[in-house]
Structure formats: structure tokens, C-alpha cells
Coordinates of C-alpha atoms in Angstrom, one line a residue:
Chain K
X10 CA 2.7 -174.9 31.0
X11 CA 6.6 -174.9 30.5
X12 CA 5.6 -171.4 27.8
X13 CA 3.7 -170.3 31.3
X14 CA 6.4 -171.1 33.9
X15 CA 9.2 -169.6 31.2
X16 CA 6.9 -166.2 30.9
X17 CA 6.3 -165.9 34.8
X18 CA 10.1 -166.1 35.1
X19 CA 10.9 -163.2 32.6
X20 CA 8.2 -161.2 34.2
X21 CA 10.5 -161.9 37.5
X22 CA 14.0 -161.2 35.6
X23 CA 13.2 -158.4 33.3
X24 CA 12.8 -156.1 36.4
X25 CA 14.7 -154.6 39.0
X26 CA 13.2 -155.3 41.8
X27 CA 13.9 -158.8 42.1
X28 CA 17.8 -158.0 42.2
X29 CA 17.6 -155.1 44.5
X30 CA 16.1 -157.0 47.1
X31 CA 18.2 -160.0 46.6
X32 CA 21.4 -157.2 47.1
X33 CA 19.7 -155.5 50.1
X34 CA 18.9 -159.2 51.6
X35 CA 22.4 -160.6 51.3
X36 CA 23.8 -157.2 53.0
X37 CA 21.7 -157.5 55.6
X38 CA 22.2 -161.1 56.0
X39 CA 26.0 -160.5 56.1
X40 CA 25.5 -157.8 58.8
X41 CA 23.1 -159.7 61.2
X42 CA 25.8 -162.7 60.1
X43 CA 28.6 -160.7 62.1
X44 CA 26.3 -158.9 64.8
X45 CA 25.1 -162.9 65.8
X46 CA 28.2 -164.5 65.4
X47 CA 29.7 -161.4 67.5
X48 CA 27.0 -161.9 70.3
X49 CA 27.1 -165.9 71.0
X50 CA 31.3 -165.6 71.3
X51 CA 32.3 -161.7 72.7
X52 CA 30.1 -162.3 75.0
X53 CA 30.3 -166.6 76.2
X54 CA 31.5 -165.4 79.5
X55 CA 28.4 -163.8 80.9
X56 CA 25.7 -164.0 78.1
X57 CA 22.7 -165.7 78.5
X58 CA 23.0 -167.8 75.5
X59 CA 26.4 -169.2 76.8
X60 CA 24.9 -172.2 77.7
X61 CA 24.0 -172.9 73.9
X62 CA 26.1 -175.6 72.8
X63 CA 28.6 -174.3 70.3
X64 CA 26.9 -176.5 67.4
X65 CA 23.8 -175.4 68.3
X66 CA 25.3 -171.3 68.2
X67 CA 26.4 -172.3 64.6
X68 CA 23.4 -173.7 63.4
X69 CA 21.2 -170.9 64.9
X70 CA 22.9 -168.5 63.2
X71 CA 23.5 -169.8 60.0
X72 CA 19.7 -169.9 59.5
X73 CA 18.9 -166.4 60.8
X74 CA 17.4 -166.3 56.7
X75 CA 14.8 -167.8 58.3
X76 CA 14.4 -166.0 61.5
X77 CA 15.1 -162.7 60.1
X78 CA 15.4 -162.6 56.5
X79 CA 12.2 -164.4 54.9
X80 CA 10.5 -161.1 54.9
X81 CA 12.3 -160.7 51.7
X82 CA 11.3 -163.9 49.5
X83 CA 7.9 -163.6 51.4
X84 CA 7.8 -160.1 49.6
X85 CA 9.1 -160.6 46.4
X86 CA 6.5 -163.6 46.1
X87 CA 3.6 -160.9 46.8
X88 CA 4.8 -158.5 44.6
X89 CA 5.0 -161.1 41.5
X90 CA 0.9 -160.8 41.9
X91 CA 0.6 -157.3 43.0
X92 CA 2.0 -155.6 40.3
X93 CA 0.4 -157.0 37.5
X94 CA -3.0 -156.2 39.2
X95 CA -1.2 -152.4 40.0
X96 CA -0.2 -152.7 36.6
X97 CA -3.1 -154.0 34.8
X98 CA -0.7 -156.2 33.1
X99 CA -3.0 -159.1 34.6
X100 CA -5.0 -158.3 31.6
X101 CA -2.5 -159.4 29.1
X102 CA -1.2 -162.2 31.5
X103 CA -5.3 -163.5 30.8
X104 CA -5.3 -162.9 27.4
X105 CA -1.9 -165.4 26.2
X106 CA -3.1 -167.7 28.7
X107 CA -6.8 -167.8 29.9
X108 CA -6.6 -170.9 31.9
X109 CA -6.5 -169.6 35.1
X110 CA -5.0 -171.9 37.3
X111 CA -2.0 -172.3 34.6
X112 CA -1.2 -168.6 35.0
X113 CA -1.5 -169.5 38.9
X114 CA 0.7 -172.8 39.5
X115 CA 3.3 -171.0 36.6
X116 CA 3.5 -168.3 39.4
X117 CA 3.8 -170.6 42.2
X118 CA 6.9 -172.1 40.5
X119 CA 8.3 -169.2 39.2
X120 CA 8.3 -168.1 42.3
X121 CA 10.1 -171.2 44.0
X122 CA 13.2 -170.4 41.8
X123 CA 13.3 -166.6 42.8
X124 CA 12.7 -168.1 46.5
X125 CA 15.4 -170.6 46.1
X126 CA 17.6 -167.7 44.3
X127 CA 17.4 -166.0 47.8
X128 CA 17.5 -168.8 49.9
X129 CA 21.3 -169.6 48.7
X130 CA 22.3 -165.9 48.7
X131 CA 20.6 -164.9 52.0
X132 CA 22.1 -168.2 53.6
X133 CA 25.5 -167.7 52.0
X134 CA 25.6 -164.2 53.1
X135 CA 25.1 -165.6 56.6
X136 CA 27.6 -167.8 56.6
X137 CA 30.4 -165.6 55.1
X138 CA 29.4 -163.1 57.5
X139 CA 29.5 -165.1 60.7
X140 CA 31.8 -168.3 60.0
X141 CA 35.0 -166.2 60.1
X142 CA 34.1 -164.9 63.6
X143 CA 32.9 -168.0 65.1
X144 CA 36.0 -170.2 63.5
X145 CA 38.4 -167.1 65.2
X146 CA 36.6 -165.8 68.4
X147 CA 34.4 -168.8 69.3
X148 CA 34.4 -172.8 68.9
X149 CA 35.1 -172.9 65.4
X150 CA 32.9 -172.7 62.5
X151 CA 31.3 -176.7 62.1
X152 CA 31.1 -176.2 58.2
X153 CA 32.1 -179.4 58.3
X154 CA 29.4 -180.9 60.4
X155 CA 27.1 -182.6 58.8
X156 CA 24.5 -181.7 60.9
X157 CA 24.9 -177.7 60.3
X158 CA 25.3 -178.4 56.6
X159 CA 21.2 -179.9 56.6
X160 CA 20.4 -177.1 59.0
X161 CA 22.1 -174.0 56.2
X162 CA 20.2 -176.4 53.1
X163 CA 17.0 -176.7 55.3
X164 CA 16.9 -173.1 55.3
X165 CA 17.2 -172.2 52.0
X166 CA 14.3 -175.0 51.3
X167 CA 12.1 -172.8 53.7
X168 CA 13.0 -169.6 52.2
X169 CA 11.8 -171.2 48.9
X170 CA 8.8 -171.7 50.4
X171 CA 8.6 -168.4 51.6
X172 CA 8.7 -166.8 48.6
X173 CA 6.1 -169.4 47.5
X174 CA 3.7 -168.2 50.8
X175 CA 4.2 -165.1 49.3
X176 CA 2.8 -165.2 46.2
X177 CA -0.4 -166.6 47.6
X178 CA -1.3 -164.6 50.0
X179 CA -0.5 -161.7 46.6
X180 CA -3.7 -163.7 45.5
X181 CA -5.4 -163.1 48.1
X182 CA -4.7 -159.4 49.2
X183 CA -3.9 -158.0 45.4
X184 CA -3.5 -154.1 46.6
X185 CA 0.4 -153.5 46.7
X186 CA 0.6 -151.6 49.4
X187 CA -2.3 -153.0 52.3
X188 CA -0.3 -156.4 51.1
X189 CA 3.0 -155.1 51.9
X190 CA 1.9 -153.4 55.0
X191 CA -0.2 -156.5 55.7
X192 CA 3.2 -158.1 55.4
X193 CA 5.6 -156.2 57.4
X194 CA 3.0 -155.7 60.0
X195 CA 2.7 -159.7 60.4
X196 CA 6.2 -160.5 60.0
X197 CA 8.1 -158.0 62.2
X198 CA 5.1 -157.5 64.6
X199 CA 2.0 -159.2 64.4
X200 CA 3.8 -162.9 64.5
X201 CA 6.5 -162.3 66.8
X202 CA 4.5 -161.4 69.9
X203 CA 1.6 -163.9 69.1
X204 CA 4.5 -166.6 69.7
X205 CA 5.4 -165.1 72.8
X206 CA 2.2 -164.7 74.3
X207 CA 1.3 -168.4 73.1
X208 CA 4.5 -169.7 74.7
X209 CA 3.7 -168.2 77.3
X210 CA 0.1 -170.0 77.9
X211 CA 1.0 -173.4 78.2
X212 CA -2.2 -174.8 77.1
X213 CA -1.9 -172.6 73.7
X214 CA 1.8 -172.9 73.0
X215 CA 1.1 -175.7 70.7
X216 CA -1.0 -173.4 68.8
X217 CA 1.9 -171.3 68.2
X218 CA 4.0 -174.3 66.5
X219 CA 1.9 -174.0 63.6
X220 CA 2.2 -169.9 63.1
X221 CA 4.1 -169.7 59.7
X222 CA 7.7 -168.6 60.9
X223 CA 7.6 -171.4 63.6
X224 CA 7.1 -173.9 61.4
X225 CA 9.7 -172.5 58.9
X226 CA 12.0 -172.4 61.8
X227 CA 11.1 -176.3 62.7
X228 CA 12.2 -176.8 59.1
X229 CA 15.8 -175.3 59.5
X230 CA 15.6 -176.6 63.3
X231 CA 17.2 -173.8 64.6
X232 CA 15.9 -170.7 65.9
X233 CA 16.3 -167.3 67.6
X234 CA 12.9 -168.0 69.6
X235 CA 13.2 -171.8 70.7
X236 CA 17.0 -170.9 71.5
X237 CA 15.8 -168.5 73.9
X238 CA 14.2 -170.9 75.2
X239 CA 10.3 -169.5 74.4
X240 CA 8.9 -173.0 73.1
X241 CA 9.8 -175.9 71.3
X242 CA 9.2 -176.3 67.6
X243 CA 7.6 -179.1 65.6
X244 CA 9.2 -182.3 63.4
X245 CA 11.4 -180.8 60.1
X246 CA 8.9 -182.6 58.5
X247 CA 6.0 -181.2 60.0
X248 CA 6.9 -178.1 59.7
X249 CA 6.9 -178.9 55.8
X250 CA 3.8 -180.1 56.0
X251 CA 2.5 -176.8 57.6
X252 CA 4.1 -174.0 55.6
X253 CA 2.8 -175.9 52.4
X254 CA -0.5 -176.0 53.5
X255 CA 0.1 -172.5 53.6
X256 CA 0.9 -172.4 50.4
X257 CA -2.3 -174.4 49.1
X258 CA -4.8 -172.4 51.0
X259 CA -3.7 -169.1 50.6
X260 CA -3.6 -170.7 46.3
X261 CA -6.8 -171.9 46.4
X262 CA -8.5 -168.8 48.3
X263 CA -6.5 -166.8 45.6
X264 CA -7.9 -168.7 43.0
X265 CA -11.7 -168.8 43.8
X266 CA -11.2 -164.8 44.5
X267 CA -9.0 -162.3 42.7
X268 CA -7.9 -164.9 39.6
X269 CA -11.8 -165.8 39.7
X270 CA -13.3 -162.2 38.9
X271 CA -13.6 -160.5 35.8
X272 CA -10.6 -158.6 34.7
X273 CA -12.3 -155.5 34.1
Chain R
X21 CA -7.9 -168.8 7.7
X22 CA -10.5 -165.8 7.8
X23 CA -12.0 -165.7 11.1
X24 CA -15.3 -163.4 11.8
X25 CA -16.2 -162.2 15.1
X26 CA -19.7 -163.1 16.2
X27 CA -21.6 -161.8 19.2
X28 CA -25.4 -163.9 20.0
X29 CA -27.2 -161.7 22.2
X30 CA -24.4 -161.5 24.6
X31 CA -25.1 -159.2 27.7
X32 CA -23.7 -158.3 30.7
X33 CA -24.7 -157.3 34.0
X34 CA -22.5 -155.6 37.1
X35 CA -24.7 -156.2 39.9
X36 CA -28.2 -154.1 38.8
X37 CA -26.7 -152.1 36.2
X38 CA -27.1 -154.0 32.7
X39 CA -23.5 -153.0 31.1
X40 CA -24.5 -155.0 27.8
X41 CA -27.8 -155.3 27.0
X42 CA -28.3 -158.3 24.1
X43 CA -26.0 -157.7 22.6
X44 CA -25.7 -159.1 18.8
X45 CA -24.1 -158.4 15.8
X46 CA -20.6 -159.7 13.4
X47 CA -17.2 -158.7 12.4
X48 CA -16.0 -159.7 8.8
X49 CA -12.6 -160.4 7.8
X50 CA -10.7 -158.2 5.3
X51 CA -12.4 -155.0 6.6
X52 CA -12.0 -152.7 9.3
X53 CA -15.2 -152.3 11.4
X54 CA -15.2 -149.5 13.9
X55 CA -17.0 -150.0 17.1
X56 CA -19.0 -147.0 18.1
X57 CA -20.5 -145.6 20.8
X58 CA -20.4 -143.4 23.7
X59 CA -18.4 -143.3 26.7
X60 CA -19.8 -146.3 29.3
X61 CA -22.0 -147.4 26.3
X62 CA -20.2 -151.0 27.0
X63 CA -17.9 -151.5 24.0
X64 CA -14.9 -151.9 26.5
X65 CA -17.3 -154.8 28.4
X66 CA -18.6 -155.9 25.2
X67 CA -14.6 -156.6 24.1
X68 CA -13.7 -157.8 27.1
X69 CA -16.4 -160.5 26.9
X70 CA -15.3 -161.7 23.6
X71 CA -11.5 -162.1 25.3
X72 CA -12.4 -164.0 28.2
X73 CA -12.1 -161.6 30.7
X74 CA -15.2 -160.9 31.5
X75 CA -18.0 -164.1 31.9
X76 CA -21.0 -162.9 29.8
X77 CA -24.0 -163.1 31.9
X78 CA -25.9 -164.6 29.4
X79 CA -24.9 -165.3 25.6
X80 CA -22.0 -165.5 23.6
X81 CA -19.4 -164.3 21.5
X82 CA -17.1 -166.6 19.1
X83 CA -13.6 -165.8 16.9
X84 CA -14.2 -168.6 13.8
X85 CA -16.7 -170.1 15.8
X86 CA -14.6 -170.3 18.6
X87 CA -14.9 -169.3 22.2
X88 CA -11.7 -167.7 22.8
X89 CA -10.9 -169.6 26.4
X90 CA -11.4 -172.9 24.3
X91 CA -8.1 -171.8 22.0
X92 CA -5.0 -172.7 22.1
X93 CA -2.2 -169.9 22.1
X94 CA -5.1 -167.5 21.7
X95 CA -2.6 -164.3 21.3
X96 CA -1.5 -166.3 18.2
X97 CA -5.1 -166.2 16.7
X98 CA -6.7 -163.0 18.0
X99 CA -4.5 -159.8 18.9
X100 CA -6.0 -157.1 21.4
X101 CA -5.2 -154.5 22.6
X102 CA -7.2 -153.1 25.5
X103 CA -5.3 -150.2 27.6
X104 CA -2.7 -148.5 26.6
X105 CA -1.6 -148.2 30.3
X106 CA -1.2 -152.0 31.5
X107 CA 2.5 -151.7 30.7
X108 CA 4.9 -152.4 33.8
X109 CA 6.8 -149.0 33.5
X110 CA 10.3 -150.9 35.0
X111 CA 10.4 -153.1 31.9
X112 CA 11.4 -151.8 27.9
X113 CA 9.3 -151.8 25.2
X114 CA 11.4 -154.7 23.8
X115 CA 11.5 -156.5 27.2
X116 CA 7.1 -156.7 27.3
X117 CA 7.5 -158.7 24.1
X118 CA 10.0 -160.7 25.2
X119 CA 8.0 -161.7 28.6
X120 CA 4.9 -162.7 26.7
X121 CA 6.6 -164.4 24.0
X122 CA 6.8 -167.5 25.1
X123 CA 3.3 -168.3 25.6
X124 CA 2.2 -166.5 22.1
X125 CA 4.9 -168.8 20.5
X126 CA 7.1 -166.5 19.2
X127 CA 11.1 -165.5 19.6
X128 CA 13.2 -162.7 20.7
X129 CA 13.4 -162.0 16.7
X130 CA 9.9 -161.6 16.0
X131 CA 9.7 -158.9 18.7
X132 CA 12.3 -156.6 17.1
X133 CA 10.0 -157.4 13.7
X134 CA 7.0 -156.2 15.4
X135 CA 8.5 -153.0 16.9
X136 CA 10.3 -152.2 13.7
X137 CA 6.6 -152.7 12.2
X138 CA 4.9 -149.7 14.9
X139 CA 7.7 -147.3 14.2
X140 CA 9.5 -148.2 18.4
X141 CA 12.0 -150.0 17.1
X142 CA 14.6 -146.9 18.6
X143 CA 12.8 -146.7 21.8
X144 CA 12.5 -150.6 22.6
X145 CA 15.2 -150.8 25.0
X146 CA 13.6 -147.7 26.9
X147 CA 12.0 -148.2 30.2
X148 CA 7.8 -148.1 29.2
X149 CA 7.7 -145.7 32.1
X150 CA 9.1 -142.7 30.2
X151 CA 6.7 -143.5 27.1
X152 CA 4.4 -140.7 25.9
X153 CA 0.6 -142.2 25.1
X154 CA 1.4 -142.6 21.5
X155 CA 4.0 -144.6 22.3
X156 CA 2.1 -146.7 24.8
X157 CA -0.4 -147.8 22.0
X158 CA 1.9 -148.3 19.4
X159 CA 3.7 -150.7 21.5
X160 CA 0.0 -152.2 22.4
X161 CA -0.3 -152.5 18.8
X162 CA 2.7 -154.3 18.7
X163 CA 2.1 -157.0 21.3
X164 CA -1.2 -157.8 19.3
X165 CA 0.6 -158.3 15.5
X166 CA 3.3 -160.7 17.6
X167 CA 1.7 -164.0 17.5
X168 CA 0.6 -162.9 13.4
X169 CA -3.0 -163.2 14.6
X170 CA -6.3 -163.7 12.0
X171 CA -8.4 -161.3 13.9
X172 CA -7.4 -157.8 16.0
X173 CA -9.0 -156.2 18.4
X174 CA -8.3 -152.6 19.5
X175 CA -9.8 -150.5 22.2
X176 CA -9.3 -146.8 21.5
X177 CA -6.2 -147.4 19.5
X178 CA -6.2 -143.6 18.4
X179 CA -6.0 -142.3 21.9
X180 CA -2.6 -140.4 22.4
X181 CA -1.8 -140.1 18.7
X182 CA -0.7 -137.1 17.3
X183 CA -1.9 -136.3 13.8
X184 CA 1.0 -138.1 12.4
X185 CA 0.4 -141.3 14.3
X186 CA -3.6 -141.0 13.4
X187 CA -2.6 -141.0 9.7
X188 CA -0.1 -143.6 10.1
X189 CA -2.5 -145.9 12.6
X190 CA -5.0 -145.5 9.5
X191 CA -2.5 -146.7 6.7
X192 CA -1.2 -149.6 9.1
X193 CA -5.2 -150.8 10.1
X194 CA -6.3 -150.8 6.3
X195 CA -3.4 -152.8 5.1
X196 CA -4.0 -155.3 8.1
X197 CA -7.6 -155.9 6.6
X198 CA -6.0 -155.4 2.8
X199 CA -4.1 -158.4 4.1
X200 CA -7.3 -161.0 5.1
X201 CA -7.8 -160.3 8.8
X202 CA -10.1 -159.0 10.8
X203 CA -10.3 -155.6 12.2
X204 CA -12.2 -154.4 15.3
X205 CA -11.5 -151.0 16.6
X206 CA -13.8 -149.3 18.9
X207 CA -14.0 -145.7 19.3
X208 CA -16.0 -143.0 21.2
X209 CA -15.1 -140.2 18.4
X210 CA -16.9 -141.7 14.9
X211 CA -15.0 -138.5 13.0
X212 CA -11.3 -140.6 14.3
X213 CA -12.3 -143.8 12.7
X214 CA -14.4 -142.4 10.0
X215 CA -11.6 -142.8 7.5
X216 CA -10.2 -146.1 8.5
X217 CA -13.7 -148.2 8.8
X218 CA -15.3 -150.0 6.5
X219 CA -18.4 -150.9 8.8
X220 CA -19.4 -149.2 11.2
X221 CA -21.2 -150.7 14.6
X222 CA -22.4 -148.7 17.1
X223 CA -24.1 -149.2 20.7
X224 CA -25.4 -147.2 22.9
X225 CA -26.3 -147.9 26.8
X226 CA -25.2 -151.3 26.2
X227 CA -27.5 -152.0 23.2
X228 CA -27.2 -152.2 19.5
X229 CA -28.8 -149.1 17.9
X230 CA -27.0 -149.1 14.0
X231 CA -24.7 -152.1 12.4
X232 CA -24.0 -151.4 8.7
X233 CA -21.4 -149.8 6.0
X234 CA -20.1 -146.6 6.5
X235 CA -21.9 -145.7 3.2
X236 CA -25.2 -147.0 4.6
X237 CA -24.8 -144.4 7.9
X238 CA -23.3 -142.0 5.6
X239 CA -26.4 -141.9 3.7
X240 CA -28.8 -141.4 7.0
X241 CA -27.5 -138.3 7.5
X242 CA -29.2 -135.3 6.8
X243 CA -28.3 -132.7 3.9
X244 CA -27.9 -129.4 4.8
X245 CA -27.6 -126.3 2.5
X246 CA -26.0 -122.7 3.4
X247 CA -27.7 -119.8 2.2
X248 CA -27.1 -116.3 2.6
X249 CA -29.3 -113.3 0.9
X250 CA -30.4 -110.1 1.6
X251 CA -33.8 -110.8 1.7
X252 CA -34.4 -112.6 4.8
X253 CA -38.2 -112.2 4.6
X254 CA -38.3 -113.8 1.1
X255 CA -36.1 -117.0 2.2
X256 CA -38.6 -117.1 5.1
X257 CA -42.0 -117.4 2.9
X258 CA -40.4 -119.3 0.0
X259 CA -39.3 -121.9 3.3
X260 CA -42.8 -122.1 4.7
X261 CA -44.2 -122.2 0.9
X262 CA -41.9 -125.5 0.3
X263 CA -41.6 -126.5 3.6
X264 CA -38.3 -126.5 4.3
X265 CA -36.9 -126.5 8.2
X266 CA -35.0 -123.3 8.0
X267 CA -32.6 -122.2 10.7
X268 CA -30.3 -119.4 11.6
X269 CA -26.5 -120.0 11.3
X270 CA -23.3 -117.9 11.5
X271 CA -23.6 -115.5 8.8
X272 CA -26.3 -116.8 7.3
X273 CA -29.4 -119.7 7.1
X274 CA -29.4 -123.3 7.1
X275 CA -31.6 -125.3 4.6
X276 CA -32.3 -128.9 5.8
X277 CA -33.1 -132.1 3.9
X278 CA -32.5 -130.7 0.5
X279 CA -29.9 -130.2 -1.9
X280 CA -28.3 -127.0 -3.1
X281 CA -29.3 -127.4 -6.8
X282 CA -33.2 -127.7 -5.6
X283 CA -32.7 -124.4 -3.2
X284 CA -30.9 -122.4 -6.1
X285 CA -33.7 -123.2 -9.1
X286 CA -36.2 -122.7 -6.4
X287 CA -34.3 -119.1 -5.6
X288 CA -34.4 -117.7 -8.9
X289 CA -37.5 -119.0 -10.6
X290 CA -39.0 -116.8 -7.0
X291 CA -36.3 -113.6 -7.8
X292 CA -34.9 -114.3 -4.3
X293 CA -31.1 -112.9 -4.6
X294 CA -28.7 -115.4 -3.1
X295 CA -24.8 -114.5 -2.5
X296 CA -23.7 -117.5 -1.2
X297 CA -25.6 -121.5 -1.7
X298 CA -22.9 -123.8 -1.1
X299 CA -24.1 -127.6 0.0
X300 CA -22.7 -128.7 3.5
X301 CA -20.4 -131.9 3.8
X302 CA -22.7 -134.9 5.3
X303 CA -22.0 -134.7 8.9
X304 CA -21.3 -138.1 10.3
X305 CA -20.7 -137.0 14.0
X306 CA -24.0 -135.4 14.1
X307 CA -25.7 -139.0 12.6
X308 CA -23.8 -140.7 15.0
X309 CA -25.1 -138.1 18.2
X310 CA -28.7 -138.8 17.0
X311 CA -28.5 -142.0 17.2
X312 CA -26.7 -142.6 20.3
X313 CA -28.7 -140.0 22.3
X314 CA -30.7 -139.9 25.1
X315 CA -29.6 -143.5 25.0
X316 CA -26.2 -142.9 26.9
X317 CA -26.0 -143.9 30.8

């Protein structure tokens, strides 16, 4: 298992994609951190979000990785599986480790490590971009507040799980182009619309909480959507369980389909 | 530990198509065995069943008595190269080997060693995306050697190699076999491996059509004699009397299933004027074509 894990980690680290996406993610989060901090501070006088408590505002800004940046860990996770099918390296992978469940578990483990690095980079970038502005123009950066620090740490955790969901999704949809298109469409369009639509109907509102994006935001305990008042989130532990359930379900489906088939 | 490869009435169907049908043969250690058949004969499917990549519909394939899936750290027992294209183009040749090294059970030093062995040392730090087909073949071969396995399985390793590369591959495979290893090499062109292999296994349409030493295969070849004469009428007459099969060929005739001495002595006895009389080298490719004809998909 240890060897399988090391091999899967090397697969990430021996190509340029993982750090290219990491750099783009960090740059994006610095930028969005600045923008959001600016929104929460400069517009205090007349903005609609002015009723947010300063600490809540800080939490919402610091957890932006989770609200906006999560597509990066999701995509790098999916790529770790789809590139193997695209370049047929899956043949070599199964030659050196014919126990396919071992390969799958190792992929999840390596994906978690890469996801952790994405979470740390994204969150550090967000804080770097927003904290100075919050401290200078707003009510303070609140980086000494324990509650805020918990939110930051849990944002890293949920971005880690996002990568694992990506790995699971890659095993279900191994076609690289299709996989990326579906992930982008779902995260950037389908889920936001669904969350808004479900949130607007009282009976359906609870269903929306179980969407992966909503579950992820409940882990960090701060949400752009709930801030805007669309709907309530799950408890933290519930959100974590929901996300892990997505990982397990996708992984099991992948094991029974693409990871069970003949490799021809 | 010498290990033989054994296929026992192995079959594979893809839907209604029988890709491999009740195939049985054994591959011995210490020799190079050519696994031959036209494209679509089922060679790759057979090899993939041996390597646990494709599940047989029925039957068995074992190495040293064990199934691939039962072997701990299989890359140190069987080295296999299936396709010249299965590399990530963004990795360098060296990184490709290093990536898999922990599961093969070797270190980076061994990766550099095998790159040296296959003549890729200078290209080791270039991305595989920029490799020629021949270089990819060499990298595939380097990968098979990584775990110093007793058994080597190579699918069409000569594809894309230049003449020097093919010459080098021959010597290399012969050397590996001389160390007591089991070497199985597939090809759809007999001529490509003719000078490399000791044994041949020929399949067509998923079925075994021939398995023997190369020498025994050569013995099945039809003898041919090339004859040039100004007296076509007499030649035709003599051939009819002797029941020789006579075919017109470029600038002369081909006489089948006899040797030059026999044709020469008959011609001399009958006063048939010959300007050329020459036995043709046996044409193994023709034997191969005859064996596999009509059985293909």
C-alpha cells in the first residue's frame, strides 16, 4: 500500500499540471480576496452586506477557497484518473499493481495530499489578499479570533475532500474532456442554479443542503450563499459526512465500472 | 528461477466476437519465442489475459505456475511492454521509470542503469512527448527490465525501430534469452523476428495454427528453383512428364517442390539448354501467409 501511495504521489509531482493549477489557484484567490475584502469594507455605508458582523465578514472572505476556488482541487483530482486513461498509462499502472482496489485507494490518498497543498495555498493566498485590506479599511482582520482560525483550517480540510471527490468523479467518467466539461458545468452553473432554485422553495430547501458545494461550505461554516441569505447550512460534522459520502459513492461506482473493466 | 509461460485452452469473447478461442501453448525459458499472427489475430488480447489486464472468458494463463494476479510485486517476475504509446507525454523518460519504481521495488539508480542498457541515457531527461516511436520502444523495453524479471513479454517491440534499432534489439533479446530468461515477442511480420526467435507460435482468428521451433517451420517451406531457358516448349514438356509445378516468373520460370540439383540433372539428361538454374532461399513469410490465410478475421 505504501509503495502504491508513493507511486500515485509521484504521478502528480512528475508532471507540470499540479503546480500550474496550484499557481493559478493562488493568484485567483489573492485577487478574489482583495475584491471581496474591498466589497465588505468600502461599501459598508450603503452595501446590502453591511449587516454582516465583522467577524462573519472575515470568515466569509477567508473561506473563499471553498466557495470559489474548489473547482481547482476538484479538477486536479479528476485529472489524476482521466490522464491515465487518456494516455493509456492505466495499463502500466495495473501491470505493476494488479490489485485494482489498492490502486484506487492509493489514488484517493495521494489526491488528499495534493488537495491539502491546494487548500493551504488557496487559503493562504486568500488571507494574504484580504487581511491587510480588512485590517486597514474595515473592522480588523480578526486573525487572532479562534473562531476565524477554525474556519480557515476547515476550509483547508474541505478543499482536501474536494480533491478526493474529483478523484472519485474521474473514476466514474474517465473521458478527460467530458469529465472536465461536466465538472466545470456542474460547479459553475448547475449547482449554483440548483441551490438558488431549491432554496427558493420551502419544502425543497433542505435538499439543497446536501449538494456537494453546500456541504463543503457547511464544513468551513461560512458561505457566500448563506451570507446572501439563500439558505441555511448543515452542521459542520454533517457537511463533512456528506462530502465523504460523495467520495465513497463515486469511488465504489468507479471500482465497479472503469476499474473493473478489461484494459484493452 | 526459470519460469515457463503456459496458456491452457484460454478463450476471450467480446460480445459475440471470439477474439481468442481455446488457445493452448507453452513458452520455454532460455529461448526467444515469436508470437505471430496477422493483425486482429488475438495476440494482444492473449498477452493482456496473461498479464491480468483482460479477464479470460475461460481457461488459464500462468507464469511459473502462478496467475499474474497472485504474484506479489509482479513487475519483478514479468516485465511487459504492450504499447509504445502508453506514456504520459509530459514526463521525461527517467521520470516515467522513477514514477513506477517503488512498486517495481527498485531505486533511481536502477532506473538510470536500464536507460543506459537500452541506449536512452542521453535522452533520459527529455520529455517523452518529444520521443520518436523508436525511442518509445526503447523506453518500454527499459521499463520491462526495471525489476530484472525472469520473464519478458514484448508486444510488437520492433515497430518503429530503424534497421540499426532492429539489429540492436535482436542482439539484446538473444542476450536476455541466453541468460536463461523466458522471452516472448509478438509480431505480425515474421521477417521482422525471423533472425531473432528460436521458437514460433502462430495464431490466426484467435486459434493456434502452428507451434514449433523455427527450424521445423522452415522445413514446411516449399522448395523453389528459378530456371531460365530459351526452349520453353521443352521445359514445359519435361515439367509435365515429371509432374513438376511450373509457374512463369520474372525473366524465367519457377519450379516448385524440387531442388536445383534434380532440375539440373533432368535438364542435362534431356538436353534442355539452361541459362540460369538457381535454388531460391526458403520463403518463411510465404509459409506464414499460407498458415494464416483464410483463418483471419
